[in-house]
Coordinates of N, CA, C and O in Angstrom, one line a residue:
K285 N 114.9 122.5 92.3 CA 115.1 121.9 92.4 C 115.3 120.4 91.0 O 116.1 120.5 90.6
K286 N 114.2 120.8 90.6 CA 114.0 120.4 89.0 C 115.3 120.4 87.7 O 115.4 119.9 87.7
Q287 N 115.3 121.8 87.9 CA 116.5 122.7 87.0 C 117.3 121.7 86.8 O 118.3 121.1 85.9
R288 N 118.1 121.7 88.3 CA 119.3 121.2 88.9 C 119.6 120.0 88.1 O 120.7 119.1 87.8
L289 N 118.3 119.1 88.8 CA 118.0 117.8 88.4 C 118.0 117.5 87.0 O 118.8 116.2 85.8
L290 N 117.3 118.3 86.2 CA 117.0 118.2 84.6 C 119.2 118.4 83.9 O 119.3 117.5 83.2
E291 N 119.1 119.2 84.0 CA 120.9 119.5 83.6 C 121.6 118.6 84.4 O 122.7 117.9 83.4
T292 N 121.7 118.3 85.9 CA 122.5 117.0 86.3 C 122.7 115.5 85.3 O 123.2 114.8 85.0
Y293 N 121.3 115.7 85.4 CA 120.9 114.5 84.3 C 121.2 114.3 82.3 O 122.3 113.7 81.9
A294 N 121.6 115.8 82.0 CA 121.8 116.1 80.1 C 123.6 115.3 80.6 O 124.0 115.3 79.6
K295 N 124.2 116.2 81.9 CA 125.5 115.6 81.7 C 126.0 114.2 81.9 O 126.6 113.3 81.2
V296 N 124.4 113.5 82.2 CA 124.5 111.9 82.8 C 125.1 111.5 81.7 O 125.4 110.1 81.5
L297 N 124.0 111.8 80.7 CA 124.0 111.1 79.0 C 125.3 111.2 78.2 O 125.0 110.3 77.4
K298 N 126.1 111.9 78.9 CA 127.1 112.7 77.7 C 128.2 111.3 78.3 O 129.4 111.5 77.4
C299 N 128.0 110.7 79.8 CA 129.8 110.2 79.9 C 128.9 108.8 79.3 O 128.2 107.9 79.0
Q300 N 130.4 108.2 78.7 CA 130.5 106.5 78.2 C 130.2 105.8 79.5 O 130.0 105.6 80.3
G301 N 129.0 105.2 78.4 CA 128.5 103.9 78.7 C 127.1 104.3 80.0 O 126.3 103.4 80.5
L302 N 126.6 105.8 79.6 CA 125.5 106.1 80.6 C 124.8 106.6 79.7 O 123.3 107.0 79.8
E303 N 125.2 106.6 79.1 CA 124.2 107.0 77.2 C 122.8 106.6 77.9 O 122.0 107.4 77.0
D304 N 122.1 105.4 77.8 CA 120.6 104.4 78.0 C 120.2 105.1 78.8 O 119.1 104.3 79.0
V305 N 121.1 105.1 80.2 CA 119.9 105.8 81.3 C 118.8 105.8 81.6 O 118.6 107.3 81.2
S306 N 117.9 105.9 81.7 CA 116.5 106.3 81.3 C 116.3 107.4 83.1 O 117.2 107.7 83.9
F307 N 115.4 109.0 82.3 CA 115.6 109.7 83.5 C 114.7 109.4 84.8 O 115.2 109.5 86.1
V308 N 113.9 108.3 84.4 CA 114.0 107.3 85.5 C 114.7 107.0 86.8 O 114.1 107.1 88.2
D309 N 115.2 105.7 86.0 CA 116.9 105.0 86.3 C 117.8 106.1 87.5 O 118.0 106.2 88.3
F310 N 117.6 107.6 86.4 CA 118.8 108.5 87.1 C 118.5 109.0 88.1 O 118.9 109.1 89.4
L311 N 116.7 109.5 88.7 CA 116.4 109.9 89.3 C 116.1 109.1 90.8 O 116.7 109.1 92.3
W312 N 116.4 107.7 90.6 CA 116.6 106.8 92.0 C 117.7 106.8 92.1 O 117.7 106.7 93.5
A313 N 118.5 106.6 91.4 CA 120.0 106.5 91.8 C 119.9 107.6 92.7 O 121.1 107.9 93.7
E314 N 119.6 109.0 91.7 CA 119.7 110.0 92.3 C 119.7 110.4 94.2 O 120.3 110.8 95.2
A315 N 117.9 109.8 93.8 CA 117.3 110.0 95.5 C 118.3 108.4 96.8 O 118.0 109.4 97.3
I316 N 119.1 107.7 96.0 CA 119.8 107.0 97.0 C 120.7 107.5 97.5 O 121.2 107.6 98.7
V317 N 121.6 108.3 96.6 CA 123.1 108.6 96.8 C 122.3 110.3 97.6 O 123.2 110.0 98.7
S318 N 121.8 111.4 97.7 CA 121.5 112.3 98.6 C 120.5 112.0 99.7 O 120.9 112.8 100.6
S319 N 119.4 110.1 99.4 CA 119.3 110.4 100.9 C 120.1 109.7 102.1 O 119.8 109.6 102.9
R320 N 120.9 109.4 101.6 CA 122.5 108.2 102.1 C 123.4 108.9 101.9 O 124.5 108.3 103.7
A321 N 124.4 109.5 101.9 CA 125.3 109.7 101.9 C 125.6 110.9 102.3 O 125.1 111.6 102.9
F322 N 127.1 111.1 103.1 CA 127.7 112.4 103.9 C 128.2 113.7 103.5 O 129.2 112.8 101.8
G323 N 127.9 114.7 103.9 CA 128.9 115.4 103.1 C 129.9 115.5 103.5 O 130.8 115.7 105.3
F324 N 130.5 116.4 102.9 CA 132.4 116.5 103.6 C 133.2 118.1 102.1 O 132.1 117.5 101.0
V325 N 133.5 118.2 102.5 CA 134.6 119.6 101.7 C 135.9 118.1 101.2 O 136.4 117.6 101.9
G326 N 135.8 118.5 100.8 CA 136.9 118.2 99.6 C 138.6 118.5 99.7 O 137.9 119.2 100.3
D327 N 139.7 117.9 99.4 CA 140.4 119.0 99.5 C 140.3 120.1 98.7 O 142.0 121.3 98.8
D328 N 140.1 119.8 97.4 CA 139.9 121.0 96.4 C 138.7 122.4 97.5 O 139.2 123.4 96.7
G329 N 138.8 121.9 98.8 CA 137.2 123.0 98.4 C 136.2 123.2 98.7 O 135.5 123.7 99.1
R330 N 136.1 121.6 97.3 CA 134.2 121.7 97.0 C 133.4 120.6 98.0 O 134.4 119.6 98.8
Q331 N 132.4 121.2 98.3 CA 131.1 119.8 99.2 C 131.2 118.6 97.8 O 131.0 118.9 96.6
R332 N 131.3 117.5 99.0 CA 131.5 115.8 97.8 C 130.5 115.2 99.1 O 129.9 115.8 100.3
L333 N 130.2 114.4 98.1 CA 129.4 113.7 99.0 C 129.7 112.0 98.8 O 130.5 112.1 97.6
R334 N 129.4 111.2 100.0 CA 130.3 109.4 100.2 C 129.0 108.2 100.7 O 129.1 108.9 101.7
L335 N 128.8 107.6 100.0 CA 128.5 106.5 100.6 C 128.8 106.0 101.4 O 130.1 105.4 101.1
L336 N 128.6 105.5 102.3 CA 129.4 105.3 103.9 C 129.2 103.0 104.3 O 127.3 104.5 105.2
P337 N 128.7 102.4 103.8 CA 128.2 101.3 103.7 C 128.3 101.9 106.0 O 129.3 101.9 106.4
F338 N 126.7 101.2 106.4 CA 126.3 100.3 107.6 C 126.0 101.6 108.7 O 125.5 101.6 109.0
V339 N 127.2 102.7 107.4 CA 126.9 104.1 108.6 C 125.8 104.6 108.4 O 125.3 105.0 109.5
D340 N 124.5 104.4 107.4 CA 124.0 105.2 107.2 C 122.4 104.0 108.2 O 121.4 104.7 108.2
F341 N 122.7 103.5 108.7 CA 121.8 103.0 110.0 C 121.4 103.8 111.4 O 120.4 103.6 111.2
C342 N 122.5 104.2 110.8 CA 122.2 104.9 112.6 C 121.1 106.2 111.5 O 120.7 106.7 110.9
D343 N 120.2 106.5 113.2 CA 119.0 106.7 112.5 C 119.4 108.7 113.2 O 120.5 108.9 113.6
H344 N 118.7 110.0 112.4 CA 119.2 111.5 112.3 C 118.3 111.6 113.8 O 116.9 111.0 114.5
H345 N 118.6 112.2 114.2 CA 118.5 113.1 115.8 C 119.0 114.8 116.1 O 120.1 114.8 116.3
Q346 N 118.1 115.7 116.1 CA 118.6 116.4 116.1 C 119.7 117.2 116.9 O 120.8 117.6 116.6
V347 N 119.4 116.5 117.6 CA 120.4 116.8 119.5 C 121.7 115.8 119.6 O 122.9 115.8 119.9
A348 N 122.0 115.0 118.5 CA 122.9 113.6 118.0 C 124.8 114.6 118.2 O 125.7 113.7 118.7
A349 N 124.2 115.7 117.8 CA 126.0 116.0 117.9 C 125.9 116.8 119.2 O 127.5 116.3 118.9
D350 N 125.7 116.8 120.2 CA 126.3 116.0 121.2 C 126.7 115.3 121.7 O 127.8 114.9 122.5
S351 N 126.3 114.5 121.1 CA 127.1 113.1 122.1 C 127.5 112.5 120.5 O 128.6 110.7 121.1
V352 N 128.2 112.4 119.3 CA 129.3 111.9 118.0 C 129.4 112.8 117.5 O 128.2 114.0 116.8
E353 N 130.6 112.5 117.2 CA 131.3 113.4 115.9 C 131.2 113.0 114.8 O 132.4 111.8 115.0
Y354 N 132.1 112.9 113.4 CA 132.5 112.0 112.1 C 133.1 113.1 111.4 O 133.4 114.7 111.6
S355 N 134.2 112.5 111.1 CA 134.6 113.5 109.9 C 135.6 112.4 109.1 O 135.9 111.1 109.1
F356 N 136.6 112.7 108.6 CA 137.2 111.6 106.8 C 138.6 112.6 107.2 O 139.2 113.2 107.6
A357 N 139.7 110.9 107.9 CA 140.8 111.5 107.9 C 141.9 111.0 107.6 O 141.7 109.4 106.8
A358 N 143.2 110.6 107.4 CA 143.9 109.9 106.9 C 143.8 108.9 107.3 O 143.9 109.3 108.6
C359 N 144.2 108.4 106.7 CA 143.9 106.5 107.4 C 145.6 106.2 106.5 O 146.6 107.1 105.6
P360 N 146.3 104.9 107.2 CA 147.8 104.4 106.6 C 147.5 104.2 105.5 O 148.9 104.3 104.6
C361 N 146.6 103.7 104.6 CA 146.6 103.0 103.3 C 146.8 104.8 102.1 O 146.6 105.7 102.8
E362 N 148.4 104.6 101.4 CA 148.4 105.7 100.6 C 147.8 106.6 100.1 O 146.7 105.9 99.2
G363 N 146.9 108.2 100.7 CA 146.5 108.6 99.4 C 145.0 108.5 99.9 O 144.2 109.3 98.9
E364 N 143.8 108.0 100.6 CA 143.6 107.4 101.0 C 142.9 108.5 102.1 O 143.2 108.6 103.1
K365 N 141.7 108.1 102.8 CA 141.3 108.5 103.8 C 140.0 107.9 104.2 O 139.5 107.0 103.1
E366 N 140.4 108.0 105.2 CA 138.9 107.2 106.3 C 137.8 107.9 106.6 O 138.0 109.2 107.7
F367 N 136.9 107.5 106.9 CA 135.3 107.7 108.2 C 135.4 107.5 108.8 O 135.7 106.1 109.9
Q368 N 135.6 108.5 110.0 CA 135.9 107.9 111.7 C 134.6 108.5 112.4 O 134.3 109.8 112.4
L369 N 133.4 108.4 112.9 CA 132.5 108.4 113.3 C 132.8 108.0 115.1 O 133.0 106.6 115.3
V370 N 133.2 109.2 116.4 CA 133.2 108.8 116.5 C 132.4 109.7 118.1 O 131.6 109.9 118.1
C371 N 132.1 108.1 119.5 CA 130.8 109.2 120.1 C 132.0 109.3 121.2 O 133.0 109.0 122.3
V372 N 131.4 110.8 121.6 CA 132.3 111.7 122.5 C 132.0 111.8 123.9 O 132.2 112.1 124.9
K373 N 130.3 110.5 123.8 CA 129.5 110.4 124.9 C 129.2 109.0 124.9 O 129.2 108.8 124.2
E374 N 129.6 109.0 125.9 CA 128.7 107.2 126.9 C 127.5 107.2 126.1 O 126.1 107.6 126.4
I375 N 127.7 105.9 125.7 CA 125.9 105.3 125.1 C 125.3 104.8 125.7 O 126.4 103.2 125.5
P376 N 124.3 104.4 126.7 CA 124.4 103.5 127.8 C 123.5 101.9 126.6 O 123.4 101.9 125.3
K377 N 124.2 100.9 126.8 CA 123.8 99.5 126.2 C 122.7 100.0 126.8 O 121.3 99.1 126.7
G378 N 122.4 99.2 123.9 CA 121.1 98.6 124.6 C 120.3 100.0 123.9 O 119.2 100.0 123.0
H379 N 120.9 101.1 123.5 CA 120.3 102.6 123.1 C 121.2 102.4 121.0 O 122.9 102.6 120.7
E380 N 120.7 103.1 120.6 CA 120.8 103.1 119.2 C 121.5 104.4 119.3 O 122.1 105.6 119.8
I381 N 123.0 104.2 118.5 CA 124.2 105.4 118.0 C 123.4 106.7 117.0 O 123.1 105.8 115.9
Q382 N 123.3 107.7 117.5 CA 122.4 108.4 116.4 C 123.6 109.4 115.5 O 124.7 109.8 116.2
V383 N 122.9 110.1 115.0 CA 124.0 111.2 114.2 C 122.6 112.1 113.3 O 121.7 112.0 114.0
T384 N 123.1 113.2 113.3 CA 122.7 114.6 113.2 C 122.7 115.0 111.7 O 123.7 114.9 111.2
Y385 N 121.5 115.5 111.2 CA 121.2 116.3 109.9 C 121.7 117.4 109.8 O 121.3 117.9 108.9
G386 N 121.9 117.4 111.1 CA 121.2 118.7 111.4 C 120.3 120.2 111.3 O 118.9 118.8 112.0
S387 N 120.1 120.9 112.0 CA 118.7 121.3 112.2 C 117.7 121.4 110.9 O 117.9 123.2 110.4
I388 N 117.0 120.6 110.9 CA 116.0 120.3 109.2 C 114.6 120.0 110.2 O 114.5 119.1 110.7
S389 N 114.3 121.9 108.8 CA 112.3 121.1 109.5 C 112.0 119.6 108.6 O 112.7 118.8 107.5
N390 N 111.2 119.6 108.7 CA 110.4 118.2 108.8 C 109.5 118.3 107.3 O 109.9 117.1 106.4
D391 N 109.9 119.2 105.8 CA 109.3 119.8 105.3 C 110.7 119.0 103.7 O 111.0 117.9 103.0
K392 N 111.4 119.7 104.7 CA 113.2 119.1 104.2 C 113.6 117.9 104.5 O 114.0 116.9 103.5
L393 N 113.3 117.7 105.4 CA 113.0 116.1 105.9 C 113.0 115.3 105.2 O 113.4 113.8 105.0
L394 N 111.1 115.9 104.8 CA 110.7 114.5 104.0 C 110.5 114.9 102.5 O 111.7 113.9 101.7
E395 N 111.4 115.1 101.9 CA 111.6 115.9 100.4 C 112.9 115.4 100.6 O 113.7 115.0 99.4
T396 N 114.0 115.1 101.1 CA 115.6 114.2 101.0 C 115.5 114.1 101.6 O 116.6 112.9 101.1
Y397 N 115.3 113.0 102.6 CA 115.0 111.6 103.1 C 114.4 110.9 103.3 O 114.7 109.4 103.7
G398 N 113.2 111.4 102.6 CA 112.2 110.7 103.0 C 111.1 110.1 104.2 O 110.8 108.8 104.0
F399 N 111.4 110.8 105.6 CA 111.0 110.6 106.5 C 110.8 112.1 107.2 O 111.0 113.4 107.5
A400 N 109.8 112.0 108.4 CA 109.8 113.4 108.9 C 109.3 112.7 110.2 O 109.3 112.1 111.2
L401 N 109.9 113.5 111.4 CA 110.1 113.6 112.1 C 108.3 113.5 113.7 O 108.5 114.8 113.5
E402 N 108.2 113.3 114.5 CA 107.0 113.3 115.2 C 106.3 114.7 115.8 O 106.3 115.7 116.1
V403 N 108.0 114.9 116.5 CA 108.1 116.0 117.0 C 109.6 116.4 116.4 O 110.8 115.8 116.5
N404 N 108.9 117.4 115.7 CA 111.1 118.1 115.4 C 111.0 120.0 115.8 O 110.8 120.7 114.9
E405 N 111.2 119.7 117.1 CA 111.8 121.3 117.3 C 113.2 121.6 117.7 O 114.0 120.8 117.2
Q406 N 112.7 122.9 116.8 CA 114.0 123.3 115.9 C 114.8 124.4 117.5 O 114.0 125.0 118.3
E407 N 116.2 125.2 117.3 CA 116.5 125.6 119.0 C 116.1 126.4 119.0 O 116.0 127.3 120.2
N408 N 114.8 126.9 118.1 CA 114.1 128.4 118.2 C 113.0 128.1 119.6 O 112.2 129.1 119.2
G409 N 112.6 127.3 119.8 CA 110.9 126.2 119.9 C 110.0 126.3 118.7 O 108.9 125.1 118.9
Y410 N 110.5 126.3 117.6 CA 109.5 126.1 116.8 C 109.5 124.9 116.2 O 110.2 124.2 115.8
C411 N 108.4 124.3 116.0 CA 108.5 122.7 116.6 C 107.0 122.8 114.8 O 105.9 122.6 114.7
P412 N 108.0 122.3 113.8 CA 106.8 122.6 112.3 C 106.4 120.7 112.2 O 107.6 120.5 111.0
D413 N 105.1 120.3 112.7 CA 105.1 119.5 113.0 C 104.3 118.6 111.6 O 104.3 117.7 110.8
E414 N 103.8 120.1 110.6 CA 103.3 119.4 109.6 C 103.8 119.8 108.5 O 105.2 120.7 108.4
V415 N 103.4 119.5 107.1 CA 104.1 119.6 105.9 C 103.5 119.5 105.4 O 102.1 119.1 105.2
L416 N 103.8 120.4 104.4 CA 102.7 120.3 103.2 C 102.9 120.5 101.4 O 104.3 120.7 101.3
F417 N 103.1 119.3 100.7 CA 103.1 119.3 99.7 C 101.9 119.1 99.3 O 101.2 118.4 98.7
F418 N 102.7 118.9 97.7 CA 101.3 119.0 96.1 C 101.9 117.4 95.2 O 103.2 117.4 95.5
V419 N 101.0 116.8 94.9 CA 101.0 115.5 94.4 C 99.6 115.7 92.9 O 99.1 116.2 93.4
S420 N 101.0 115.4 91.5 CA 100.5 115.7 91.2 C 99.8 114.4 90.0 O 100.5 113.9 90.4
V421 N 98.1 114.3 90.5 CA 97.4 113.1 89.6 C 96.7 113.3 88.3 O 96.1 114.1 88.8
P422 N 97.3 111.8 87.3 CA 96.3 113.1 86.0 C 95.5 112.8 86.1 O 94.4 112.1 87.1
R423 N 94.6 113.6 85.4 CA 92.8 113.3 85.1 C 92.3 112.1 84.4 O 90.7 112.1 86.3
D424 N 93.0 111.1 84.0 CA 92.4 110.3 83.6 C 93.3 108.8 84.8 O 93.3 107.5 84.3
D425 N 93.5 109.6 85.4 CA 94.0 108.0 86.6 C 93.6 107.6 88.1 O 93.1 108.1 88.4
A426 N 92.2 106.6 87.3 CA 91.0 107.1 88.0 C 91.5 106.0 89.5 O 91.5 105.9 90.7
F427 N 92.8 105.4 89.5 CA 93.4 104.1 90.9 C 93.8 105.2 91.9 O 93.8 104.9 93.0
K428 N 95.3 105.8 90.8 CA 95.9 106.6 91.5 C 94.6 107.8 92.5 O 94.5 108.6 94.0
R429 N 93.7 108.8 91.9 CA 92.9 109.6 92.4 C 92.1 108.8 93.5 O 91.8 109.7 94.3
G430 N 91.7 107.9 93.4 CA 90.9 106.3 93.9 C 92.0 106.5 95.4 O 91.6 106.8 96.8
L431 N 92.7 105.9 94.9 CA 94.0 106.1 96.6 C 93.8 107.6 96.9 O 94.0 107.6 98.1
L432 N 93.8 108.8 96.4 CA 94.2 110.0 97.4 C 92.5 109.8 98.0 O 93.2 110.5 98.8
S433 N 91.7 109.8 97.6 CA 90.8 110.0 98.1 C 90.4 109.2 99.1 O 89.7 110.0 100.4
A434 N 91.1 108.0 98.9 CA 90.5 107.2 100.6 C 91.8 107.4 101.5 O 91.1 106.9 102.6
A435 N 92.5 107.8 101.0 CA 93.3 108.5 102.5 C 93.2 109.6 102.7 O 93.3 110.3 103.7
G436 N 92.2 110.3 102.4 CA 92.3 112.0 102.9 C 92.4 113.4 102.1 O 92.3 113.9 102.8

């Protein structure tokens, strides 16, 4: 993933008006898009991402596919497509509308979307509740080392 990000950043710097974008700002923008965008297949057959205001308010639940479907469909606007989120089962009043990001382990949920589920049972019954990750902290950064030590 690191190599892909570095390659994409190099391409961004070649775009007019983006030559001065810092790597930190690029990473922030990439995280915003990748954690909130909906994937779809474009007319050219390639995987695309699209930010959809308000739809990202819907939380992820692995079984949401049973009650919600979404798609991009032609709309009355010439050459445009609209996003449709359709509840295919009745959702009781007061309950939230949820979408699914797919059957994803907690480590991938945390890496990609910034959260993990308390119970994340897969279809095969496996429940990967533990997430292992490494944090690089410079030896001379006493403040960050102290925070990590305090957290256990």
